XYZ file of C-alpha atoms in Angstrom:
554
model
C -22.329 1.221 -29.000
C -20.319 -1.681 -27.478
C -21.951 -3.788 -24.761
C -18.876 -5.289 -23.081
C -15.687 -3.905 -21.569
C -12.779 -5.816 -20.048
C -10.714 -3.845 -17.513
C -7.543 -5.347 -16.037
C -6.541 -3.961 -12.634
C -2.802 -4.153 -11.985
C -1.791 -3.756 -8.333
C 1.974 -3.676 -8.612
C 5.025 -3.342 -6.392
C 6.700 -0.279 -7.860
C 9.941 1.422 -6.814
C 10.080 5.161 -6.133
C 12.618 6.774 -8.457
C 13.396 3.596 -10.449
C 11.714 4.728 -13.651
C 13.224 2.011 -15.861
C 12.197 -0.698 -13.393
C 8.674 0.699 -13.209
C 8.490 0.918 -16.993
C 9.416 -2.755 -17.214
C 6.805 -3.744 -14.611
C 4.120 -1.748 -16.412
C 5.001 -3.427 -19.694
C 4.836 -6.816 -18.015
C 1.434 -5.954 -16.557
C 0.183 -4.892 -19.989
C 1.426 -8.150 -21.496
C -0.441 -10.092 -18.813
C -3.559 -8.001 -19.409
C -3.306 -8.733 -23.137
C -3.077 -12.448 -22.404
C -6.256 -12.153 -20.336
C -8.029 -10.386 -23.211
C -8.291 -6.948 -21.589
C -9.356 -3.826 -23.468
C -7.545 -1.609 -20.961
C -5.178 -2.067 -18.022
C -5.353 0.325 -15.074
C -2.292 0.910 -12.861
C -1.838 2.676 -9.495
C -1.255 6.334 -8.693
C 2.057 7.741 -9.947
C 2.918 4.283 -11.261
C 5.725 5.364 -13.591
C 7.567 7.169 -10.774
C 6.506 5.293 -7.655
C 4.474 6.879 -4.871
C 4.927 8.988 -2.817
C 7.770 10.761 -4.661
C 8.162 13.577 -2.105
C 10.663 16.228 -3.254
C 12.052 13.923 -5.948
C 9.548 15.509 -8.342
C 11.265 18.852 -7.853
C 14.129 17.550 -10.006
C 13.446 18.522 -13.649
C 15.576 15.613 -14.907
C 13.438 13.129 -12.980
C 10.206 14.588 -14.329
C 11.652 14.456 -17.844
C 12.590 10.782 -17.370
C 9.045 10.000 -16.264
C 7.555 11.832 -19.220
C 9.824 9.954 -21.634
C 8.801 6.618 -20.107
C 5.111 7.498 -20.453
C 5.670 8.385 -24.102
C 7.388 5.015 -24.578
C 4.405 3.225 -23.048
C 2.067 5.211 -25.248
C 4.041 4.101 -28.311
C 3.620 0.477 -27.189
C -0.161 0.769 -27.515
C 0.141 1.201 -31.281
C 0.173 -2.613 -31.465
C -3.615 -2.750 -31.056
C -3.418 -4.388 -27.624
C -4.808 -3.058 -24.357
C -4.904 0.639 -23.653
C -3.325 1.795 -20.392
C -4.058 4.158 -17.553
C -0.784 5.136 -15.863
C 0.096 7.740 -13.268
C 2.971 10.193 -13.216
C 4.029 13.843 -13.209
C 2.648 16.264 -15.773
C 4.631 19.455 -16.265
C 2.372 22.054 -17.876
C 4.290 25.311 -18.088
C 5.082 26.396 -14.555
C 2.548 23.998 -13.050
C 3.366 20.444 -11.990
C 0.496 18.008 -11.589
C 0.031 14.566 -10.108
C -1.646 13.175 -13.205
C -3.016 10.132 -14.950
C -2.601 9.413 -18.646
C -4.832 7.352 -20.931
C -2.633 5.682 -23.553
C -4.195 4.137 -26.649
C -3.453 3.773 -30.353
C 0.191 4.751 -29.937
C -0.370 8.092 -28.189
C -1.529 9.861 -25.054
C -5.235 10.374 -25.730
C -6.177 12.047 -22.433
C -4.647 13.557 -19.308
C -6.299 14.250 -15.985
C -4.702 16.051 -13.020
C -5.390 15.358 -9.365
C -7.765 18.002 -8.060
C -7.940 17.257 -4.320
C -4.416 17.392 -2.891
C -4.092 15.765 0.550
C -2.100 17.773 3.024
C -2.532 15.905 6.281
C -1.040 12.904 8.073
C 1.627 11.365 5.848
C 0.691 13.428 2.791
C 2.348 16.633 1.589
C 0.926 16.825 -1.936
C 0.390 20.581 -1.752
C 4.093 20.975 -1.114
C 5.082 19.558 -4.502
C 2.027 19.597 -6.780
C -0.447 22.089 -8.175
C -4.152 21.269 -8.016
C -5.696 20.388 -11.347
C -9.144 21.449 -12.522
C -12.163 19.275 -11.756
C -11.977 16.457 -14.336
C -14.597 15.506 -16.875
C -15.207 12.008 -18.262
C -12.832 10.453 -20.796
C -14.166 8.815 -23.959
C -12.738 5.335 -24.492
C -13.890 2.941 -27.216
C -17.561 3.771 -26.843
C -17.536 4.200 -23.053
C -17.250 7.261 -20.815
C -14.781 6.707 -17.997
C -14.800 8.844 -14.864
C -11.088 8.732 -14.035
C -9.885 10.015 -10.660
C -6.697 10.028 -8.608
C -6.921 8.827 -4.995
C -7.961 11.802 -2.843
C -10.427 12.867 -5.559
C -12.804 10.063 -4.559
C -12.514 10.497 -0.792
C -14.860 13.483 -1.067
C -18.114 13.609 -3.084
C -17.454 16.658 -5.275
C -15.400 15.063 -8.074
C -17.511 11.908 -8.266
C -20.699 13.950 -8.537
C -19.139 16.203 -11.193
C -18.145 13.174 -13.258
C -21.603 11.613 -12.926
C -23.360 14.829 -13.854
C -21.180 15.201 -16.951
C -21.936 11.736 -18.296
C -19.487 9.238 -16.789
C -20.656 5.615 -16.826
C -18.148 4.308 -14.293
C -15.993 5.814 -11.535
C -12.430 4.556 -11.652
C -9.784 5.704 -9.167
C -6.039 5.021 -9.210
C -4.600 5.118 -5.704
C -1.641 5.403 -3.376
C -3.585 4.788 -0.166
C -1.275 3.550 2.621
C -2.047 0.735 5.000
C -3.480 1.244 8.458
C -4.910 -1.540 10.570
C -8.532 -2.248 9.514
C -8.556 0.569 6.939
C -10.053 -1.498 4.101
C -13.548 -1.480 5.572
C -13.375 2.311 5.731
C -12.365 2.440 2.056
C -15.232 0.183 1.030
C -17.709 2.181 3.104
C -16.577 5.390 1.375
C -16.814 3.659 -1.989
C -20.399 2.715 -1.172
C -21.119 6.371 -0.398
C -19.832 7.405 -3.827
C -21.962 4.696 -5.470
C -25.087 5.803 -3.593
C -24.485 9.474 -4.407
C -23.859 8.935 -8.121
C -25.639 5.692 -9.017
C -22.438 4.553 -10.765
C -20.162 1.550 -10.179
C -16.829 2.264 -8.517
C -13.353 0.801 -9.141
C -10.443 1.212 -6.695
C -6.993 0.269 -8.067
C -4.104 0.369 -5.580
C -0.410 -0.411 -5.319
C 1.278 -2.977 -3.067
C 4.728 -2.199 -1.674
C 6.744 -0.905 1.227
C 8.057 2.633 0.835
C 10.138 3.884 3.749
C 7.632 4.110 6.631
C 4.560 3.429 4.503
C 3.102 0.120 3.420
C 0.555 -0.243 0.631
C -1.401 -3.482 0.815
C -3.106 -3.560 -2.588
C -6.628 -4.881 -1.930
C -8.079 -3.287 -5.071
C -11.835 -3.720 -5.350
C -14.933 -3.128 -7.476
C -18.393 -2.067 -6.304
C -21.380 -2.443 -8.589
C -24.065 0.214 -8.728
C -26.222 -1.911 -6.396
C -23.421 -1.493 -3.787
C -22.417 -5.158 -3.968
C -18.717 -6.006 -3.755
C -18.046 -7.661 -7.117
C -14.241 -7.946 -6.934
C -11.807 -8.013 -4.028
C -8.191 -8.456 -5.082
C -5.534 -9.978 -2.774
C -3.992 -8.196 0.201
C -0.189 -7.784 0.302
C 0.262 -9.503 -3.077
C 0.891 -8.318 -6.611
C -1.879 -9.236 -9.016
C -3.240 -8.468 -12.461
C -6.961 -9.240 -12.358
C -9.411 -9.060 -15.255
C -12.810 -7.536 -14.523
C -15.555 -8.107 -17.075
C -18.309 -5.573 -17.613
C -21.539 -5.644 -19.595
C -23.971 -2.866 -20.404
C -27.548 -3.461 -19.314
C -29.682 -0.547 -20.381
C -27.741 2.532 -19.331
C -25.808 0.732 -16.574
C -22.410 -0.996 -16.585
C -22.328 -4.132 -14.423
C -19.217 -6.031 -13.341
C -19.412 -9.827 -13.293
C -18.844 -11.003 -9.681
C -15.710 -12.979 -8.845
C -14.610 -14.985 -5.786
C -13.429 -12.449 -3.227
C -9.910 -12.574 -1.821
C -10.130 -12.958 1.979
C -9.330 -9.955 4.138
C -6.760 -10.713 6.848
C -7.839 -10.436 10.450
C -6.363 -7.439 12.305
C -3.302 -9.174 13.783
C -2.498 -10.999 10.558
C -2.790 -7.726 8.638
C -0.404 -5.947 11.028
C 2.084 -8.800 10.866
C 2.027 -8.974 7.066
C 2.377 -5.189 6.837
C 5.525 -5.402 8.976
C 6.863 -8.183 6.745
C 6.240 -6.233 3.548
C 7.612 -2.973 4.936
C 10.836 -4.614 6.083
C 11.291 -6.795 2.996
C 10.982 -3.881 0.586
C 13.143 -1.579 2.705
C 15.954 -4.126 2.751
C 15.578 -5.196 -0.882
C 15.103 -1.775 -2.462
C 17.967 -0.228 -0.494
C 20.336 -3.019 -1.469
C 21.118 -4.530 1.935
C 22.260 -8.178 1.837
C 20.356 -8.893 5.052
C 19.758 -7.678 8.595
C 21.189 -8.221 12.034
C 19.775 -7.472 15.457
C 20.476 -7.895 19.128
C 18.503 -10.825 20.533
C 18.005 -10.128 24.223
C 15.709 -12.940 25.285
C 12.863 -10.414 25.540
C 9.657 -10.235 23.563
C 10.442 -7.183 21.374
C 13.624 -8.606 19.896
C 12.023 -12.043 19.560
C 9.098 -10.660 17.572
C 11.379 -8.458 15.462
C 13.535 -11.468 14.624
C 10.460 -13.521 13.708
C 9.183 -10.816 11.352
C 12.636 -10.546 9.769
C 12.910 -14.291 9.185
C 9.381 -14.461 7.775
C 10.048 -11.493 5.491
C 13.602 -12.229 4.340
C 14.314 -15.878 5.087
C 16.618 -17.248 7.807
C 19.703 -17.000 5.615
C 19.374 -13.188 5.610
C 18.999 -12.733 9.371
C 21.805 -12.849 11.929
C 21.445 -12.217 15.645
C 23.749 -11.438 18.550
C 23.335 -11.876 22.279
C 25.159 -9.101 24.166
C 25.092 -10.123 27.817
C 26.085 -7.919 30.734
C 26.598 -8.910 34.396
C 22.854 -8.256 34.867
C 21.676 -10.566 32.093
C 19.743 -13.481 33.565
C 20.261 -17.104 32.615
C 16.610 -17.166 31.534
C 17.353 -14.438 28.986
C 20.394 -16.293 27.679
C 18.370 -19.483 27.345
C 15.381 -17.733 25.765
C 17.519 -15.939 23.175
C 19.205 -19.196 22.217
C 15.854 -20.964 21.965
C 14.376 -18.185 19.808
C 17.309 -18.494 17.426
C 16.917 -22.277 17.320
C 13.194 -22.098 16.589
C 13.777 -19.560 13.820
C 16.711 -21.470 12.337
C 19.157 -18.572 12.595
C 22.604 -18.023 14.086
C 22.981 -16.252 17.422
C 26.539 -15.325 18.376
C 27.495 -14.022 21.804
C 29.502 -10.810 22.321
C 29.695 -9.911 26.050
C 29.603 -6.192 26.830
C 31.365 -6.484 30.220
C 34.788 -5.478 28.784
C 33.222 -2.391 27.170
C 31.458 -1.476 30.430
C 34.733 -1.798 32.323
C 36.594 0.277 29.752
C 34.022 3.064 29.897
C 33.990 2.836 33.677
C 37.763 3.269 33.780
C 37.672 6.166 31.313
C 34.861 7.999 33.067
C 35.773 7.048 36.643
C 37.958 10.064 37.395
C 35.299 12.476 36.135
C 32.441 10.647 37.902
C 34.394 10.139 41.146
C 32.156 12.311 43.333
C 28.881 11.113 41.758
C 26.628 8.204 42.697
C 25.866 5.579 40.056
C 22.525 6.267 38.369
C 20.820 5.918 35.005
C 24.028 7.146 33.338
C 25.695 3.797 33.950
C 22.598 1.978 32.668
C 22.748 4.004 29.470
C 26.450 3.206 29.063
C 25.437 -0.460 28.905
C 22.847 0.226 26.244
C 25.265 2.382 24.276
C 27.924 -0.294 24.510
C 25.474 -2.658 22.827
C 24.621 -0.047 20.214
C 28.304 0.537 19.421
C 28.981 -3.180 19.050
C 25.922 -3.806 16.870
C 26.737 -0.846 14.629
C 30.318 -2.105 14.297
C 28.997 -5.486 13.204
C 26.688 -3.755 10.732
C 29.574 -1.723 9.340
C 31.832 -4.747 9.044
C 29.387 -7.099 7.332
C 27.174 -4.580 5.516
C 23.949 -5.940 7.014
C 21.400 -3.406 8.232
C 20.865 -3.221 11.985
C 17.213 -3.689 12.896
C 16.207 -1.795 16.013
C 13.604 -3.449 18.224
C 11.889 -0.718 20.291
C 8.085 -0.528 20.341
C 5.684 2.430 20.257
C 5.020 2.392 24.000
C 8.720 2.838 24.737
C 9.245 5.448 22.036
C 6.201 7.371 23.245
C 7.557 7.934 26.738
C 11.277 7.959 25.986
C 11.983 4.574 27.580
C 14.856 4.103 25.164
C 18.492 5.165 24.987
C 19.755 7.472 22.279
C 22.747 5.879 20.513
C 21.994 2.701 22.443
C 18.953 0.501 21.850
C 17.700 3.158 19.400
C 20.592 2.423 17.028
C 19.574 0.913 13.724
C 18.376 1.523 10.204
C 14.754 0.408 10.500
C 12.159 -0.745 13.022
C 9.196 -3.034 12.470
C 7.719 -2.278 15.919
C 7.981 1.512 15.810
C 4.199 1.959 15.514
C 3.185 -1.106 17.567
C 2.197 -0.670 21.213
C 3.546 -3.168 23.748
C 0.152 -4.767 24.352
C -0.080 -5.437 20.610
C 3.453 -6.867 20.680
C 2.184 -9.517 23.093
C -0.865 -10.217 20.902
C 1.238 -10.486 17.740
C 3.689 -12.844 19.432
C 0.896 -15.164 20.514
C -0.635 -14.958 17.031
C 2.651 -15.825 15.305
C 3.293 -18.769 17.604
C -0.090 -20.175 16.546
C -0.061 -19.142 12.848
C 2.190 -18.924 9.815
C 1.564 -15.737 7.793
C 0.922 -16.059 4.086
C 4.123 -15.529 2.129
C 6.325 -16.408 5.113
C 9.871 -17.582 4.432
C 10.197 -18.681 8.056
C 9.423 -21.892 9.889
C 6.055 -23.336 10.730
C 5.078 -23.628 14.362
C 6.119 -21.588 17.373
C 8.967 -19.106 16.877
C 9.580 -18.151 20.508
C 9.305 -19.976 23.828
C 6.223 -19.284 25.910
C 8.354 -17.770 28.681
C 9.363 -14.903 26.376
C 5.691 -13.923 26.217
C 4.763 -14.506 29.858
C 7.758 -13.187 31.830
C 7.755 -9.545 33.026
C 9.540 -7.306 30.485
C 12.913 -5.986 31.627
C 15.786 -3.981 30.176
C 18.102 -5.878 32.569
C 20.365 -2.871 33.133
C 20.460 -3.378 36.910
C 19.589 -6.175 39.331
C 15.940 -7.354 39.442
C 14.800 -4.594 37.074
C 11.410 -4.661 35.321
C 9.802 -2.127 32.981
C 7.057 -1.514 35.526
C 9.640 -0.039 37.898
C 9.653 3.009 35.621
C 6.350 2.806 33.747
C 2.682 2.206 34.499
C 1.378 -1.275 33.609
C 1.394 -1.603 29.840
C -2.370 -2.052 29.527
C -2.875 1.257 31.340
C 0.032 3.004 29.613
C -1.075 1.958 26.126
C -4.677 2.980 26.722
C -3.570 6.440 27.893
C -1.111 6.769 25.000
C -3.773 5.790 22.481
C -5.957 8.558 23.859
C -3.142 11.118 23.789
C -1.540 10.163 20.458
C -4.249 8.742 18.217
C -7.148 10.535 19.899
C -5.491 13.867 20.837
C -7.575 13.692 24.014
C -7.084 16.086 26.903
C -5.990 15.109 30.374
C -9.483 15.873 31.662
C -11.093 13.629 29.040
C -8.874 10.706 30.008
C -9.530 11.288 33.700
C -13.264 11.310 32.971
C -12.751 7.984 31.178
C -11.512 6.529 34.467
C -7.733 6.972 34.482
C -5.818 8.350 37.439
C -5.000 12.021 36.929
C -1.450 11.765 38.266
C -0.731 8.850 35.937
C -2.199 10.642 32.928
C -0.188 13.786 33.670
C 2.974 11.751 34.072
C 2.463 9.983 30.758
C 1.553 13.270 29.032
C 4.789 14.891 30.157
C 6.934 11.888 29.272
C 5.332 11.798 25.822
C 6.087 15.407 24.983
C 9.547 15.465 26.566
C 10.663 12.487 24.474
C 10.095 14.284 21.170
C 13.822 14.985 20.768
C 14.526 11.255 20.934
C 11.849 10.378 18.381
C 13.301 12.895 15.922
C 16.486 10.797 15.940
C 14.805 7.396 15.740
C 15.032 5.216 12.624
C 12.068 4.893 10.261
C 9.580 2.102 10.823
C 6.356 0.615 9.524
C 3.229 2.745 9.906
C 0.434 0.666 11.468
C -1.867 3.085 13.298
C -3.634 6.246 12.089
C -1.051 8.360 13.988
C 2.485 7.102 13.591
C 5.421 9.071 14.978
C 7.380 10.864 12.282
C 5.296 11.498 9.170
C 1.938 11.587 10.969
C 2.626 13.257 14.309
C 4.967 16.258 14.227
C 5.415 18.169 17.465
C 7.953 20.848 18.375
C 10.902 19.678 20.421
C 11.065 22.977 22.274
C 7.562 22.897 23.699
C 6.450 24.650 26.872
C 2.798 23.666 26.665
C 3.196 20.508 28.743
C 4.536 22.522 31.653
C 1.261 24.469 31.762
C -0.808 21.335 32.326
C -1.512 20.448 35.960
């Protein structure tokens, strides 16, 4: 019976649907694992196909391509090098499984199907996969591996089944998306599995941006004494060798220096960088453009874009109206200077006048109101989309979660764009992130060191500047109050009474509640954006547009 085992954990940036690319990355990871002297290399959930595949796995040709790539990887292992654990689809008659495959000696030596299928939040596994049977251990070169797929370890049943049937180690391949401060929850759950089974636990994850989801890597190993033996990097690809020895009937992983976990604001910022960078790169955009207003949302969005993509791939435009202040013009120009990017000016006054002339006869007996304000916003949206069309660069929209929650945004105006990095970031967090970025440079940044926006952008009252002397607080409660109420309503699903009992004014809570539900039709038409919180709009929170429940609340 062997006494040592070397397991390489490969947290990789894989591309959903790009089977040939993923095959190449998996081969590269195996080559690196071989160089490190590994016996086996473990890769993330659905690694040959990319995760989550959504309805892509309903295409028989795609499943066949994945199966062929797995067979090719299996053939590679005939060279006597490291075995592999890879994830992908397994078509077994009429059933389609989310599966893992153990490849060794030139063939597929074992398959295991995901048993627990998540069907909540961002996950729809039950929509596309069948549940596999509870897995048993897999024999591998004198060891018994308890192999699991993501959701299987979040609940005790599968881990206990594997332990009871002779597994010596619990090893999970994962597609667990980022949420702020989620890693400590993962480790705490891993400790529970260790305590319940008495076995060490290995968590292998992917790192990438995939549409609205970000996966931060952060693979880790817990020994049977609950100690954290390995913590792999956050937001970085890595192939890390873990070395195990058998002491009595227990496998023990040799401790390594632990990669530091980012603080909350750094983690959010780096998640936005990764989400944007992969969205732009994997969708083939040459770069991004955005409207730089002199306000904090567009300033932070521009900073994230420059940090993620580099200044040469970011272009900004100032679109002043008669209501744009000189402070805003100066602040936008200074933001661009600090970031090292171009900022061209395209006034919207001619467009406003043209629309005014066209609509004047129809509006003749009506007083000016929010309609004219929205025409300004839509003029900007039209111009920015024209620039995007002409140059091929993706338009980045800059609205935050507070605004999108209550509908403080204009359809076909400031909501225009292909992606948003602030979609799941409340306004109060926008202020915190801006202060953090002015004082810090995120790891992996392609942007400048030092401050990236003038202090006035952070301290001045936010304003859409669609009419004279306008501020956001003319239409909304103070952002600290608004965001606290929204967090209770959105993330907490709290009732009006519960929020009133917590100390908030009933009339304000009711007003926010109604604005939140009535803005659902706008959110359905909003671009995708990085998921940061446990309850992001879109994949996480799905409410009916036609919804009479709010009207019953008093």
